[in-house]
């Protein structure tokens, strides 16, 4: 059975590297893997998504609405935007950070304070301040790998050498912080 | 070796393995990364061309010179390249030649959703449609062999999800394909009417011969299932259909799609009772099937536009999708793309959008975002390079109607070299008064920072001849040429006012690098060692919450929800200072320099 991990966020938050680390780990574990994301205009601070699918044989690289086994959101409003992609009984990992979209910045819309409540009312969700957690480890930008750690835990992808994958695929100076972030992400979903 | 590759990476790998010696492209989503990856193979001469027509012509010339050659472009780029394409189809090749067209079902980064498979029909070209990254590699080997065997350029049609999705591939070594000796063959390559008319007959025979190939091709196949439902697919739709129809259905999977295999279709229809045709964009396969007299379910039951992803297909075929979580969507605010913090287009659009009695002709690039909030600074966008020429037409019409309205054309530096230069010639030659603005951010921004003829660097960032936009404009005869700093809004205002005061054309070149570009020593020398290393902050004791700074539309600035004062996110601010210049109370000040 094909499994689906959907990573969503705002352009520039590091979803692409997160998806890359996930796919490399899954390939090393022997799965067939496909991944899809949209580049181009959507990068400019717009909403971004990376679809990761794995199993014995994967056809579509795109996750079907209603079928994500885990939704990993780098920003709280983005989690809500993509909530209908979740299997109703699956889990969301939500970074509580909020990033104002332009309509909010220019005062034409409000960023609601009810978003996390709405998510938690509708699905099983782990809400965490991944940005602060990563900052506490030494670098806020490691929030993406922290969230990968959380997703790997939820998907029970425990037999994969994630530290080795990180060592081979991030710049040497950032290997240690990312390994710590991955471990912290794993801790946070069991807590 | 097994690796994960996007379709774009796999096409680059396929070109390497096929012994390609020359590759040319103009950047365009979703095709850009093909040439970027080809350039990593030192065995292949790789070049950014100023536009798609030039890219295709250069590849055609390389083929005539005996080399295997590749040209890559997005779907609308093929419109630009159509002229040489149709003739090159007649002359045929010497070294194999493949044109990659990256179509955009769903229009993620494009102005239209045209289906370039029709080009295969009208230009009389064989066509491949891969369904994953492995097929990108495998079909490309076949495409180059076919190109030489059948003496024809080959169209290689991919879509966004092929280009930008990753799947596992097995790579091989590079084939040794020597560049063939040049032979002068006037009868074949000089496309004058008398000779081309003879080639016309050759082309017809070639397409007939290819019908036989299509029936036998390993890339066209029937996959038998247990049930009596049949599904005809090509490209990425094969994968989408497999998710929705499963392994019970019988598939006619078409990878070679011009000419299509009529006998195989007849065999397929013997195996099934109900046939669905799943394809994105136009009913290309459907029209062929219906013309041959078969019944099928295709469009409009299958939506005529957008991507045919599994949820779309499930809804179209079964009338309902999977169960989903119902949530309060009213809490979700749209998140459109924005000009980045520090974008040099911001200061320019801030001033331009204040001009009264003005029509702004836009173009294709990041600056197209000037159309949206908060600037609303664009009246129309036609296609790449059209700002000055379309602006010229509008200016002529309005002037003829006795109106005093001024037309301002806005395009980027790469766009100027692409086709925009022709628009400037139009303006200068036909005595226009259109104001021509070139936003020179020293790179091709939207597609991810490719070099171009004005940056002084080639695709591998080696120094090459740099073509000056200013000198080009002056050489064409433009009398009023100003080069300005777009982050200095007084300078922008003064340049616009001066241009508006003249009853003749003006050229305004804004020159400041894209904040995301790959900076080099020349950039730091010209724009300062502290380029993008400054930061601004709000002195809250001076801020009167007038929101003037908010109206520059910078993602780094917002009104603090508790303190009700403007606040600047230090992680995003790179010190362009536009907000500081519009603040009536001088409340926005330099923060400590932060390197």
Tab-separated table of C-alpha atoms in Angstrom, chain B residues 406 432-435 479-481 495-506:
chain	number	residue	atom	x	y	z
B	406	UNK	CA	0.873	58.003	-21.624
B	432	UNK	CA	6.301	56.482	-30.719
B	433	UNK	CA	6.363	58.271	-27.404
B	434	UNK	CA	6.019	55.080	-25.386
B	435	UNK	CA	8.149	55.160	-22.236
B	479	UNK	CA	18.068	59.926	-27.299
B	480	UNK	CA	16.662	59.879	-23.784
B	481	UNK	CA	18.279	57.089	-21.813
B	495	UNK	CA	13.219	59.864	-14.271
B	496	UNK	CA	9.512	59.193	-14.825
B	497	UNK	CA	8.648	62.913	-14.667
B	498	UNK	CA	11.317	63.723	-17.203
B	499	UNK	CA	10.066	61.011	-19.540
B	500	UNK	CA	6.454	62.178	-19.198
B	501	UNK	CA	7.543	65.740	-20.032
B	502	UNK	CA	8.873	64.676	-23.438
B	503	UNK	CA	6.753	64.068	-26.510
B	504	UNK	CA	9.159	61.366	-27.675
B	505	UNK	CA	10.299	57.972	-26.459
B	506	UNK	CA	12.431	57.564	-23.353
